[in-house]
Structure formats: structure tokens, C-alpha cells
Short mmCIF file of C-alpha atoms and ligand atoms in Angstrom, two decimals:
data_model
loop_
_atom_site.label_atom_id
_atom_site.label_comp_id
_atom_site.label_asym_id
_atom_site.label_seq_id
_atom_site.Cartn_x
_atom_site.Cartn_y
_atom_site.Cartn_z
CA UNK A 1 142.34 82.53 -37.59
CA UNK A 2 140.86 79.78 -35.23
CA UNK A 3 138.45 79.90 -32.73
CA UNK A 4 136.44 77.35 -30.60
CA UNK A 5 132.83 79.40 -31.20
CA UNK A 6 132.49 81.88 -34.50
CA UNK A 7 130.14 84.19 -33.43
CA UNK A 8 128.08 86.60 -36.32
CA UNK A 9 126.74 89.72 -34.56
CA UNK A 10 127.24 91.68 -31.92
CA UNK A 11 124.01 92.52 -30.63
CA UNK A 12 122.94 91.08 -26.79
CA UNK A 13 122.84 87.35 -28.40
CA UNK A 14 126.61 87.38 -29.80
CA UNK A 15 127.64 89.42 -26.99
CA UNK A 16 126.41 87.60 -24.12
CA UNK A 17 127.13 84.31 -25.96
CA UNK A 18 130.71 85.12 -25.56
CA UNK A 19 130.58 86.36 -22.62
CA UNK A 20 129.12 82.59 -20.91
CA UNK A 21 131.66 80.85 -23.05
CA UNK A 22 134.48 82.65 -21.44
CA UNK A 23 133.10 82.39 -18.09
CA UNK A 24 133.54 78.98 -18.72
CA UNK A 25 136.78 78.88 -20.48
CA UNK A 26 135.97 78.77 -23.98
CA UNK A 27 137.42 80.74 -26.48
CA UNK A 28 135.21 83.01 -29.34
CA UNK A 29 135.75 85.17 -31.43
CA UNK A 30 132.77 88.12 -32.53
CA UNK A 31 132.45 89.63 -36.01
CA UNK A 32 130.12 92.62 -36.17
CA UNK A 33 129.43 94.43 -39.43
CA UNK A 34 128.81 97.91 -37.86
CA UNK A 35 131.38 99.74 -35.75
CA UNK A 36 131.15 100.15 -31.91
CA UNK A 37 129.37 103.09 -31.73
CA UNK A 38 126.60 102.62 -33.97
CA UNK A 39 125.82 99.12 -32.11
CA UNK A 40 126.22 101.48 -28.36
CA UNK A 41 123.86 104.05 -29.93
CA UNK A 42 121.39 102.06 -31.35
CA UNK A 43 118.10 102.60 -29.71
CA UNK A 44 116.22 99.74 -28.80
CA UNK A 45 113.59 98.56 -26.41
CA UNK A 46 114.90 98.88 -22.78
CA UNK A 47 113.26 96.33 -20.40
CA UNK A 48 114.71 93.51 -18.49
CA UNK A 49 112.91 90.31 -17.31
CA UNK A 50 113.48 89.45 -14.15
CA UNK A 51 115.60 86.29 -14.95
CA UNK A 52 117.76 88.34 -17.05
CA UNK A 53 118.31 90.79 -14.28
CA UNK A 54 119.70 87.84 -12.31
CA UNK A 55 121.51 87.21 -15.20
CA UNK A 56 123.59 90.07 -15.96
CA UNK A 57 124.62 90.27 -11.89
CA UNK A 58 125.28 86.91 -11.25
CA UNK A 59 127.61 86.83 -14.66
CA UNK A 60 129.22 89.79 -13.94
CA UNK A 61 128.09 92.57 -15.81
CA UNK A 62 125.17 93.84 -14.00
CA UNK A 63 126.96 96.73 -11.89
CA UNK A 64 125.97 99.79 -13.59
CA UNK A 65 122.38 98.60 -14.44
CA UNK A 66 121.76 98.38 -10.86
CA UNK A 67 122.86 101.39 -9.78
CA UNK A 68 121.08 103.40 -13.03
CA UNK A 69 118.23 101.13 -13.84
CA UNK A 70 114.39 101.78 -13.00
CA UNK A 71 113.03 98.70 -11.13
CA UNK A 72 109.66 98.22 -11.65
CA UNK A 73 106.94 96.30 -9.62
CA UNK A 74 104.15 96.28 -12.27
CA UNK A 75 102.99 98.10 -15.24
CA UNK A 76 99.28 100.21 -15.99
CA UNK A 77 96.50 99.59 -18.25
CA UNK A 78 94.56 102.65 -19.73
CA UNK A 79 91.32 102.15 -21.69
CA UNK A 80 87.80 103.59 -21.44
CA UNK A 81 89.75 106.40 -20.02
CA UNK A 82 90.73 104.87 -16.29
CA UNK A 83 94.46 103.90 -16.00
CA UNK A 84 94.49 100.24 -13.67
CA UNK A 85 97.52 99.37 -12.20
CA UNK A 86 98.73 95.90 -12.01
CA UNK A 87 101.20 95.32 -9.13
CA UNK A 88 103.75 92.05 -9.98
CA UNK A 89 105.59 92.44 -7.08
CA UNK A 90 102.55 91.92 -4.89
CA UNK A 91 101.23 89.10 -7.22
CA UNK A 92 104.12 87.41 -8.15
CA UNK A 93 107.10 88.59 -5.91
CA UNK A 94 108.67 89.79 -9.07
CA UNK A 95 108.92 92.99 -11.04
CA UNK A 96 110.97 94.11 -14.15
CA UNK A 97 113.94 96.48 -15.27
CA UNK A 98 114.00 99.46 -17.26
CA UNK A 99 117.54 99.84 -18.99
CA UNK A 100 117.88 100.70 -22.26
CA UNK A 101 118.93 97.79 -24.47
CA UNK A 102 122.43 100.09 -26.00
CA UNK A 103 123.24 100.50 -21.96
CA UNK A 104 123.12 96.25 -21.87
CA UNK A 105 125.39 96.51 -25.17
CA UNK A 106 127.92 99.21 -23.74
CA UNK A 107 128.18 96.61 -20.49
CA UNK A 108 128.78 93.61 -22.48
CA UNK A 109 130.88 95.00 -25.05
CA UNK A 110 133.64 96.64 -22.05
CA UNK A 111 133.23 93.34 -19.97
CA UNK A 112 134.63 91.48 -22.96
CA UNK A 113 137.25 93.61 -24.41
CA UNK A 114 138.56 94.09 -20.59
CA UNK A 115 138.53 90.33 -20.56
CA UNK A 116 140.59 90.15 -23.56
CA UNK A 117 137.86 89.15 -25.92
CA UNK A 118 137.92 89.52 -29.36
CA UNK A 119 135.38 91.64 -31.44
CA UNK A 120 135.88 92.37 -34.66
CA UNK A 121 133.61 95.64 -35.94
CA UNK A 122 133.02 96.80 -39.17
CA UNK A 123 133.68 93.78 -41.09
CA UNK A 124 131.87 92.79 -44.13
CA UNK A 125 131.04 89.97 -46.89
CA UNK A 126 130.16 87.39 -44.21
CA UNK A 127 129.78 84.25 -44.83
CA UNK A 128 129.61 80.75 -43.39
CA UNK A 129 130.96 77.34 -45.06
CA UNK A 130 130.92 73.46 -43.82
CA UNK A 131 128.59 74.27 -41.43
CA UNK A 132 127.97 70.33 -41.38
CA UNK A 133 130.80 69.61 -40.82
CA UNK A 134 133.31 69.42 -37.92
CA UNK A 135 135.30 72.85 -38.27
CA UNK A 136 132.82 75.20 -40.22
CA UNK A 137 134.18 78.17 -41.26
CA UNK A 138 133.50 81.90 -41.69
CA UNK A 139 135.16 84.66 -44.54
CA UNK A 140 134.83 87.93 -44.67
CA UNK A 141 136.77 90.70 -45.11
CA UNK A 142 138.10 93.43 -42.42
CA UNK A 143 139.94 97.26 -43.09
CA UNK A 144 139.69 95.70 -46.79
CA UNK A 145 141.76 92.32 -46.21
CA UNK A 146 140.06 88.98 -47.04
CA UNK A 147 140.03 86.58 -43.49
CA UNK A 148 138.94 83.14 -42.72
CA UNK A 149 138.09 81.86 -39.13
CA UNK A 150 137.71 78.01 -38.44
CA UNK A 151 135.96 76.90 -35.51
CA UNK A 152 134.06 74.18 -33.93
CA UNK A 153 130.77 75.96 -33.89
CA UNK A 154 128.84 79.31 -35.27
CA UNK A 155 126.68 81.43 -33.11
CA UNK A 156 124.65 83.00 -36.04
CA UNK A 157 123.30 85.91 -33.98
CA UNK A 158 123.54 88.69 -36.65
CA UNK A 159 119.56 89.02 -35.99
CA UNK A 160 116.27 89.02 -38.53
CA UNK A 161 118.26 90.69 -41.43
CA UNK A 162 121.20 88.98 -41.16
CA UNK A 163 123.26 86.00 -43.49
CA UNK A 164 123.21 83.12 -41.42
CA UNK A 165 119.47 82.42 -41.77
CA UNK A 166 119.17 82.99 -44.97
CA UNK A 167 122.67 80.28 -45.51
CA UNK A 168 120.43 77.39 -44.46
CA UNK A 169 119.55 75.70 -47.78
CA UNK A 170 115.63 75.91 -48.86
CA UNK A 171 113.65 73.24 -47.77
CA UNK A 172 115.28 72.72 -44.47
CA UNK A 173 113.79 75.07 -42.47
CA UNK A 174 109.88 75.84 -41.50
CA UNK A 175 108.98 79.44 -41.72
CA UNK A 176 105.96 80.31 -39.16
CA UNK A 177 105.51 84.15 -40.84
CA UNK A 178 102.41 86.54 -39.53
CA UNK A 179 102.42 90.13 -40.00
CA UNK A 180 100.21 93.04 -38.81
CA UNK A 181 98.34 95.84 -40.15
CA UNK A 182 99.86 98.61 -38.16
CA UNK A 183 102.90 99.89 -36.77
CA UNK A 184 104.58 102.06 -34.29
CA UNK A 185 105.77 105.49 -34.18
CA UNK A 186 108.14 105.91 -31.57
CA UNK A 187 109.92 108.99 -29.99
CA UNK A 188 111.79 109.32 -27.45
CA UNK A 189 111.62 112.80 -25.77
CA UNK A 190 113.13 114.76 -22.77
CA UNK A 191 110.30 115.02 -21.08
CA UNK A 192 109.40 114.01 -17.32
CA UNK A 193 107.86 111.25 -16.44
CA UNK A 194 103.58 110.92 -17.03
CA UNK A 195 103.91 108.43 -14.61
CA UNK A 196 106.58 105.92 -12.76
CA UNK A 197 105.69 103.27 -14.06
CA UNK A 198 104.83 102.03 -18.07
CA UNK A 199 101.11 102.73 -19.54
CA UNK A 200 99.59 100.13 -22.14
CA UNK A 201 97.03 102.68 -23.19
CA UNK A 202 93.50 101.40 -25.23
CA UNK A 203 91.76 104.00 -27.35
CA UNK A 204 89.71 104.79 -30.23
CA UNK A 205 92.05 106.27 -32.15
CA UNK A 206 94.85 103.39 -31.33
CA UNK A 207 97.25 102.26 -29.20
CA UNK A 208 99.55 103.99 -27.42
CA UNK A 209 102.31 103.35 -24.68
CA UNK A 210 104.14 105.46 -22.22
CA UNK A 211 107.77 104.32 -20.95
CA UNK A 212 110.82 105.92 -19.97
CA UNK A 213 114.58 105.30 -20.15
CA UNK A 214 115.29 108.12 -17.49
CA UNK A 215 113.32 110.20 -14.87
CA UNK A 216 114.00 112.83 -17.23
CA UNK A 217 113.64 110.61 -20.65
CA UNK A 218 110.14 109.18 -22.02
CA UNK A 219 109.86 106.77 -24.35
CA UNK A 220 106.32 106.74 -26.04
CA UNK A 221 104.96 104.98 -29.15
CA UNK A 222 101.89 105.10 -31.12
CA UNK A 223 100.10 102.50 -33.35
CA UNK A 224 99.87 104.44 -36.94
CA UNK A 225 99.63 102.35 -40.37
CA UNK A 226 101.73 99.50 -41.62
CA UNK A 227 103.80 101.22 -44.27
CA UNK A 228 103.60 104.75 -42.71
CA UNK A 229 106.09 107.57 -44.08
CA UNK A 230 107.28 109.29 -40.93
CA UNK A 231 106.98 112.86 -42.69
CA UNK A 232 103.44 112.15 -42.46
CA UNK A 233 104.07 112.42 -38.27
CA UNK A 234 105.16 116.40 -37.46
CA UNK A 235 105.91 116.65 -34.12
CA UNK A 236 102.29 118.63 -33.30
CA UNK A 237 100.48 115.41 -34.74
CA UNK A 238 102.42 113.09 -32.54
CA UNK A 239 101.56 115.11 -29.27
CA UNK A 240 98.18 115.42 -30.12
CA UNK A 241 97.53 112.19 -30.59
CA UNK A 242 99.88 110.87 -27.15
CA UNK A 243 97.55 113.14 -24.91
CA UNK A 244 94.43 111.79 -26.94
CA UNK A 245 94.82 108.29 -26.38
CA UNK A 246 96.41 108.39 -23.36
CA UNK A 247 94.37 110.42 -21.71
CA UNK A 248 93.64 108.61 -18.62
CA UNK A 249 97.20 109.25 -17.50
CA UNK A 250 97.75 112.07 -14.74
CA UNK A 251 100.21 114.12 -16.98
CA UNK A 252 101.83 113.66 -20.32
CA UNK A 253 104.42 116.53 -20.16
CA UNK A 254 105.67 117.12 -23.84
CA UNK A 255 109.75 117.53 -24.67
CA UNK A 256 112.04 117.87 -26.87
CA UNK A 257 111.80 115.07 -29.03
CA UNK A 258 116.00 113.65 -29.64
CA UNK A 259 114.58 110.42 -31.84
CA UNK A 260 111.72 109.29 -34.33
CA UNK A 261 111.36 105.92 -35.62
CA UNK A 262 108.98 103.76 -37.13
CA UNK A 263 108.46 100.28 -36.00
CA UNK A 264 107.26 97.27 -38.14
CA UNK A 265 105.19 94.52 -36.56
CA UNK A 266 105.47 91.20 -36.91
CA UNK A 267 105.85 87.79 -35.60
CA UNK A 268 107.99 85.19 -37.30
CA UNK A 269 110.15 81.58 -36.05
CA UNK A 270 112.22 79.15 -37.89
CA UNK A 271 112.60 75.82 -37.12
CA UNK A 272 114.75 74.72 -36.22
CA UNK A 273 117.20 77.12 -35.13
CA UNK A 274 119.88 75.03 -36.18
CA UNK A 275 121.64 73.09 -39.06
CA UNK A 276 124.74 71.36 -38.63
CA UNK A 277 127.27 73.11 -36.41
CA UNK A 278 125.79 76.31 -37.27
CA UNK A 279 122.62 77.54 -34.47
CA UNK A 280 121.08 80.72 -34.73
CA UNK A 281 119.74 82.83 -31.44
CA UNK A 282 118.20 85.66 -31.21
CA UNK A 283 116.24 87.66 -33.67
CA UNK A 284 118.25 85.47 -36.69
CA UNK A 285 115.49 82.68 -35.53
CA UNK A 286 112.43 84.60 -34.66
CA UNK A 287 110.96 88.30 -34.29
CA UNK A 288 107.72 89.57 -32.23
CA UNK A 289 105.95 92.39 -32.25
CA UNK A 290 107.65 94.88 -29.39
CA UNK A 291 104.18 94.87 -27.19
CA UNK A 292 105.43 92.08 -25.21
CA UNK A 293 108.79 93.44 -24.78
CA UNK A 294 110.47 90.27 -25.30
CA UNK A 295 113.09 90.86 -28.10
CA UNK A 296 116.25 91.01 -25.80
CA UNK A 297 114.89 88.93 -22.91
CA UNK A 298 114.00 85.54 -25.65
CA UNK A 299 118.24 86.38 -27.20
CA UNK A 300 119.45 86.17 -23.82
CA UNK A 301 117.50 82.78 -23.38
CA UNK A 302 118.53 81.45 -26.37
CA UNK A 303 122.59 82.14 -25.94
CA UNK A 304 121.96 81.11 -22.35
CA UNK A 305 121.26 77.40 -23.76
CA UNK A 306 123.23 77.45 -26.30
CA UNK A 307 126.21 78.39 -23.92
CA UNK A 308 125.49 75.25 -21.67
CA UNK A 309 125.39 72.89 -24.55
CA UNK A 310 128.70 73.57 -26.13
CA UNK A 311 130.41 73.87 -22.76
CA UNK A 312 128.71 70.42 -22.09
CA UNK A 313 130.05 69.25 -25.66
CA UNK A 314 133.57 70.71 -24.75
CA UNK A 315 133.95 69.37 -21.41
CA UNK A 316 132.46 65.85 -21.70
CA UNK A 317 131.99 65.31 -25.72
CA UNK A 318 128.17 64.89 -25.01
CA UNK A 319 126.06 66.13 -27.73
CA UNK A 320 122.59 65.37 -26.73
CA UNK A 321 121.96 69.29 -25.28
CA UNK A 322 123.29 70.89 -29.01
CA UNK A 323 120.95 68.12 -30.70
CA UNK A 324 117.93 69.52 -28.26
CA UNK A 325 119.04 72.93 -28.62
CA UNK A 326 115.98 74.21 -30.95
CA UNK A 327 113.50 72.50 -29.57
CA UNK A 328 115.24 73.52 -25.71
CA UNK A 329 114.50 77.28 -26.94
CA UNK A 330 111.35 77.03 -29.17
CA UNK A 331 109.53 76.05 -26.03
CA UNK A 332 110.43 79.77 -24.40
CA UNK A 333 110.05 81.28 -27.59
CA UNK A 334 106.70 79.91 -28.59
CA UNK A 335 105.03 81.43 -25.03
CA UNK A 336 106.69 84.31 -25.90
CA UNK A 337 105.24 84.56 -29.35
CA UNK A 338 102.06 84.03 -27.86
CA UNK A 339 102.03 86.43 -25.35
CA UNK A 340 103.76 89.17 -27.45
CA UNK A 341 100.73 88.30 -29.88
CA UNK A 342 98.08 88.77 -27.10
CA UNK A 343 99.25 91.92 -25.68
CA UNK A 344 98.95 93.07 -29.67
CA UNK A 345 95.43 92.22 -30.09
CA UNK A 346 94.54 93.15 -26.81
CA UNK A 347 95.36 96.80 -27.65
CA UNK A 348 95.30 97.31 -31.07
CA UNK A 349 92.91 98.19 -33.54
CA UNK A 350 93.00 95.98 -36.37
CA UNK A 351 91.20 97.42 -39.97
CA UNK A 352 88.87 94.23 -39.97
CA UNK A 353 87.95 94.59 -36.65
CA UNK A 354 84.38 96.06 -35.66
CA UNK A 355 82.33 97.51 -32.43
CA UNK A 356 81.84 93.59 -31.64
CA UNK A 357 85.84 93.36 -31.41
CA UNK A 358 86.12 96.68 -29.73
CA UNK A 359 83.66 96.02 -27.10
CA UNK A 360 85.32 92.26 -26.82
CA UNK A 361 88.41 93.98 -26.05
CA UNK A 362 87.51 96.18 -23.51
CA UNK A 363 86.13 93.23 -22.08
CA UNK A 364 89.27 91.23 -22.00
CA UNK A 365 90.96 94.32 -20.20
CA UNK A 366 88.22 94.44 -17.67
CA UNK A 367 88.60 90.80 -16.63
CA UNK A 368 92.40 91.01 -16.79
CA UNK A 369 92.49 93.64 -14.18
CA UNK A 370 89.64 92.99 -12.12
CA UNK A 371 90.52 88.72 -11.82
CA UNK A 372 93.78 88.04 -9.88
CA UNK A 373 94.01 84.79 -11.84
CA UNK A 374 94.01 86.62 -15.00
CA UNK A 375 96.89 89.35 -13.63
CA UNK A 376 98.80 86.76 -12.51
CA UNK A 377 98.85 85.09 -16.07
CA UNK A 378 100.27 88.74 -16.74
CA UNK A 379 102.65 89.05 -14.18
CA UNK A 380 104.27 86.01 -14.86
CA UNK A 381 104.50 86.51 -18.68
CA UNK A 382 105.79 89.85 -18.41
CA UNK A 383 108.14 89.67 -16.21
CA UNK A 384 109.75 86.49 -17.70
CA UNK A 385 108.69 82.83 -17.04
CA UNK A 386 111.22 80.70 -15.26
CA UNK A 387 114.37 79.55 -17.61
CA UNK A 388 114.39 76.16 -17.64
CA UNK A 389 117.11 74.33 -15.79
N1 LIG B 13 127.81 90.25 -40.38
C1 LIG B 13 128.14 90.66 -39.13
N2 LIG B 13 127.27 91.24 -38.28
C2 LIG B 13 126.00 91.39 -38.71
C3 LIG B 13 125.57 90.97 -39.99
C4 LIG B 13 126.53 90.37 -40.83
N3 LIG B 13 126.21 89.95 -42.06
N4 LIG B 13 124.23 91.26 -40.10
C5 LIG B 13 123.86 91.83 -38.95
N5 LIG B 13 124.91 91.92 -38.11
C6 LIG B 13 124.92 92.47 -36.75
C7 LIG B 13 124.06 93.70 -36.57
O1 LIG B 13 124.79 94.88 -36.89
C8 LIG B 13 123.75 93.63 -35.08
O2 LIG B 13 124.71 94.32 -34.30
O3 LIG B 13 124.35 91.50 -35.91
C9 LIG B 13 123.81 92.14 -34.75
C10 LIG B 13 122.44 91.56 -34.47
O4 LIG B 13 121.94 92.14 -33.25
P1 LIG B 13 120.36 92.32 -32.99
O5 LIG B 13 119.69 92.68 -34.26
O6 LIG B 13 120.24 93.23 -31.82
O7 LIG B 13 119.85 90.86 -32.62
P2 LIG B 13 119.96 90.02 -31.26
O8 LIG B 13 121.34 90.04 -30.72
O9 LIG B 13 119.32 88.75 -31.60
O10 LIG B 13 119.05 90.79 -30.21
C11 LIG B 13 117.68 90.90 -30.38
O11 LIG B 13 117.92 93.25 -30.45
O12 LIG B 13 117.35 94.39 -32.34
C12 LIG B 13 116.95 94.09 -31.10
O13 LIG B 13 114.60 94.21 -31.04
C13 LIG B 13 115.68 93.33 -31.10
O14 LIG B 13 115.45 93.34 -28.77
C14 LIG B 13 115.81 92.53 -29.86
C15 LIG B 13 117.26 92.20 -29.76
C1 LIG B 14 110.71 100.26 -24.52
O1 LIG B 14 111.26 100.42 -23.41
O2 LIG B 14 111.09 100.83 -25.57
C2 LIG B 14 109.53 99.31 -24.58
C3 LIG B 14 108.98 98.82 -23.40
C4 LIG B 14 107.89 97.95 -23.46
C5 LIG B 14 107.38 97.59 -24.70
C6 LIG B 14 107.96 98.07 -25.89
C7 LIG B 14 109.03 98.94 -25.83
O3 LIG B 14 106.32 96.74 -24.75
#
């Protein structure tokens, strides 16, 4: 098999990466190690920056999310038991979308098979060879037959747990690595709304955040212990707790709950996020805690560069914007580290914190919704800062 871009993964890097190459006439092929429907039922976060709103309409596959999307013009912040909303829109002209990340997949994944393209599901025993070298390629096996694909170049976007990471040798990446000493449950339950629009909620107890996917389907997570057994979360205890800590909120109406997880945090980037003809994008080159909402919004960014530089190489030979690639994208990723990391102390409580820290964050809340300066810092790294040109 032979392809001009070998993409690993099929998650909303791999996925839209294909998707820009063939709007600009460049062939790719996607393997994906799960089958279609586990990757279009696979709940993730579900909101949109602004940017890649524009995105997924101006490329094409932005219909449905516009007509079943929530759009948002800001976001509230609950603590000492007052919720405070911050309005983007009025700030910043700009607001954000609430789609659920498996609704971007099913979008992406029909746009490309309807324009021929070529995803490959359920494959296994990937793995990549002569990366450095002009026509890298990729084996693995699919329905239990051993395959090869050469290609130019290898989107590795088979995200944190993935091979093509871990196929850069030692000592030629940098690992930046911090994690935290709490998690997330997470439910999602048919439930109406508490309120229209998400609640970053500061308590005693922990953290806790309302959102929604639907009118009629809320999404709401709660800061519990790092290594936490889920068992140890009965449905009763996660209620409890949700009207305890968000208890500024008008009213949290409780549901049937149709999905539990538990979320690790951390934050973590390699550079660079590339080696030879093989770049990774996505969550293969860096993860953040979910506070931030940035996981889908910093893959999008990355494949959007990484698109432009290989249709640059392809149509004029030039090279310079795949040698700049990592350091085009760390710059995006970095703020977004950095925010996703502030919007996690802000709210959390950390073990080694004390009444000093508590107090320091109620503080910080204070000033961020009483100083326009301060919101607009918010605004405009929640809804997505500009992509560079
Ligand atoms: N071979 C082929 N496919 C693989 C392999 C492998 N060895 N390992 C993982 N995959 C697939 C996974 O099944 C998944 O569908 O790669 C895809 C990676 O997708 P994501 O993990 O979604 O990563 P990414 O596309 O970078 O998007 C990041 O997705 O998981 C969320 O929270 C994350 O919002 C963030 C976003
Ligand atoms: C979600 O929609 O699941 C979501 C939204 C905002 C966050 C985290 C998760 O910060």
C-alpha cells in the first residue's frame, strides 16, 4: 500500500488531518486500532473554541454542529456560594460551542468516507519504520493479514497512549511531566439543565462543574482523589456531593445517570513533536488537565499546521514550515498548558494546600470577576486565542 500521509489514529487529530490534506489534494490513508463505533461512542469533553467553530464550517463539516450545538457567550463562576457570570461575547465578541467531541468524530469520519477516504479500523501491531528517511513506513496487521503502507510522511495522532511517541528513540525527546493530586468523577445524566450555561464551581469540599451536552443531558464532574475506585462513588454520594458544592446554582435537577468515569489529571509535552518524517499532534505530544477544556481544540491546532506544511512541501518542495512545525505548535500549546494549569489551581483543593491558599483563591476568583482586565484574560483563553497565520 502507498500513501502520500500515513496517518495513526483516528481521533479529531488523524481525522481532521485527513480531512485538510484532501481539501487540498493530498492523498492519506488512516489506521485506527478500534472499530467505528467505539471511536463514535466514546465520550469525551464536548466544547469548541471559537476558531475551531470557524473551522469545521469553513472546511466543510460543520453542518450538523450548527444546527444541534449549544452556542455559548460565557461561562459562571461559583464559590463562597454566589454563582458570577462572565459574559465573552460582551467582552470579547466571542463565545464557545458545546458539541460533544464523538458528534465532531461522527462528522469527520462520514465527511471522509463520502469523500472516498480511506480508514482502516480495527487494525493492530502498529508500527512505524525509516521514519528518517524519505518514504517511512508503517506495518500492522488488519482482519488477521500482515500490511505495509509507504508514504512520504506519518501523522502519529494515535494520542497519549499510543506507539508513535513512545517509537522516538530515548534521548531525543524532552519530557515536561506534572501530575495532580486529584481527579474527576464524571457522569453524565438525563437531567435538565441547572443552568444554560457551564458552572466552574469553588467549594470546601472540592471542585465541581456543571455542563451539558443537551437541554435534556448534563454533564457534571467532581474533583475526588487521584487513584479513586469508582465503587467507592454510589450514585447517592455523587448527588450529594453535586448539590453540596454547587450550591450556588439555581437548580441541580438529578437524572438518570447513562455514564460514570473517572478522570486522571495531568499535564505533560514532548519536544519536539517531531523526528524525522514522523510528527505527532494531538494528545501523542501533550495532555492537560480537562479544566481548561482544551484537549480537542490544541489537536485541531496542531493538524491544522501540520496540514499547511506538507501541502507547502508538496506543492513547492519547501521544507522550512515541517522543520518549524514543533516549535509552530508548542507556542499554542504552551498557553494552553498554562491556562489549563490555572483554571486547576484556581479551583481545586490541593492536599498541601492550607486556609492561606484557600483564602488566596477565593481571592483570585474575586478579582477575576470583579476586574474586566482580568475576565478578558479569561475570555480570550477560553474561548481560543487567535491561530496563528
Ligand atoms: N494504532 C492505531 N490507532 C491507535 C493506536 C495504535 N497503536 N493507539 C491509539 N490509537 C487510536 C485511538 O483508538 C484513538 O481513536 O488513536 C486515536 C487517538 O485519538 P485521541 O486519543 O482522541 O487523540 P487526539 O486525536 O489527539 O484528540 C485529543 O481526544 O481523547 C481526547 O481528551 C482528548 O480531547 C482530547 C482529544
Ligand atoms: C465537557 O463538556 O465535558 C467539559 C467542558 C469543560 C471542561 C471540561 C469538560 O472544562
Amino acid at each position: 500500500m502507498r500513501t502520500r500521509v500515513g496517518i495513526i489514529g483516528a481521533g479529531p487529530a488523524g481525522l481532521m488531518l485527513s480531512h485538510l490534506l484532501h481539501l487540498e489534494g493530498i492523498d492519506s490513508i488512516i489506521l485506527e486500532s478500534r472499530s467505528r463505533a467505539y471511536i463514535e461512542g466514546r465520550i469525551r469533553a464536548g466544547l469548541i473554541e471559537h476558531w475551531a467553530r470557524d473551522l469545521l464550517i469553513e472546511t466543510g463539516v460543520g453542518e450538523r454542529m450548527q444546527r444541534e450545538s449549544l452556542f455559548h457567550h460565557g461561562l459562571h463562576f461559583c464559590f463562597d456560594g454566589e454563582l458570577h457570570h462572565i459574559d465573552f461575547q460582551k467582552l470579547i465578541g466571542k463565545g464557545v460551542t458545546v458539541y460533544g467531541q464523538q458528534e465532531v468524530i461522527k462528522d469527520l469520519v462520514a465527511r471522509r468516507l463520502a469523500d472516498g477516504g480511506q480508514i482502516l479500523f480495527d487494525v493492530s501491531d502498529v508500527a512505524v519504520h525509516d521514519v528518517l528517511g524519505a518514504s517511512p513506513r508503517i506495518t500492522f496487521s488488519h482482519h488477521g493479514a500482515p500490511q505495509e503502507l509507504t508514504c512520504d510522511f506519518i501523522g502519529g495522532c494515535d494520542g497519549f497512549h499510543g506507539i508513535c511517541r513512545p517509537s522516538i528513540p530515548a534521548g531525543v525527546l524532552t519530557f515536561y511531566d506534572r501530575e495532580y493530586p486529584f481527579g474527576w468523577v464524571g457522569i453524565l445524566s438525563e437531567s435538565p439543565p441547572a443552568d444554560d450555561e457551564l458552572i466552574y464551581s469553588h467549594h470546601e469540599r472540592g471542585f465541581a462543574l456543571y455542563t451539558m451536552r443537551s437541554p435534556s443531558l448534563a454533564r457534571l464532574y467532581l474533583q475526588c482523589a487521584p487513584d479513586e475506585d469508582i465503587d467507592n462513588w454510589p450514585e447517592r454520594r455523587i448527588w450529594d456531593e453535586l448539590h453540596a458544592r454547587l450550591a450556588g446554582t439555581r437548580t441541580l435537577k438529578e437524572g438518570k445517570i447513562v455514564d460514570k468515569l473517572l478522570t486522571a489529571m495531568r499535564s505533560f509535552v514532548v519536544e519536539p513533536m517531531q523526528y524525522g518524517r514522523l510528527f505527532l499532534a494531538g494528545d501523542s505530544a501533550h495532555i492537560q488537565p480537562p479544566t481548561g477544556a482544551k484537549g480537542m481544540n490544541l489537536a485541531l491546532a496542531d493538524v491544522m499546521v501540520l496540514a499547511r506544511a506538507i501541502t507547502a512541501h508538496v506543492r513547492t518542495g519547501r521544507n522550512d514550515l515541517l522543520e518549524r512545525y514543533s516549535q509552530t505548535c508548542l507556542r499554542r500549546v504552551w498557553k494552553a498548558q498554562r491556562f489549563s494549569w490555572w483554571m486547576t489551581q484556581i479551583f481545586h483543593l490541593h492536599p498541601a494546600d492550607n486556609a492561606f491558599d484557600r483564602k488566596r483563591q477565593l481571592a483570585e476568583l474575586a478579582y477575576v470577576v470583579s476586574s474586566e482586565a482580568a475576565s478578558i484574560s479569561l475570555a480570550e483563553n477560553y474561548v481560543g486565542l487567535p491561530v496563528e497565520a
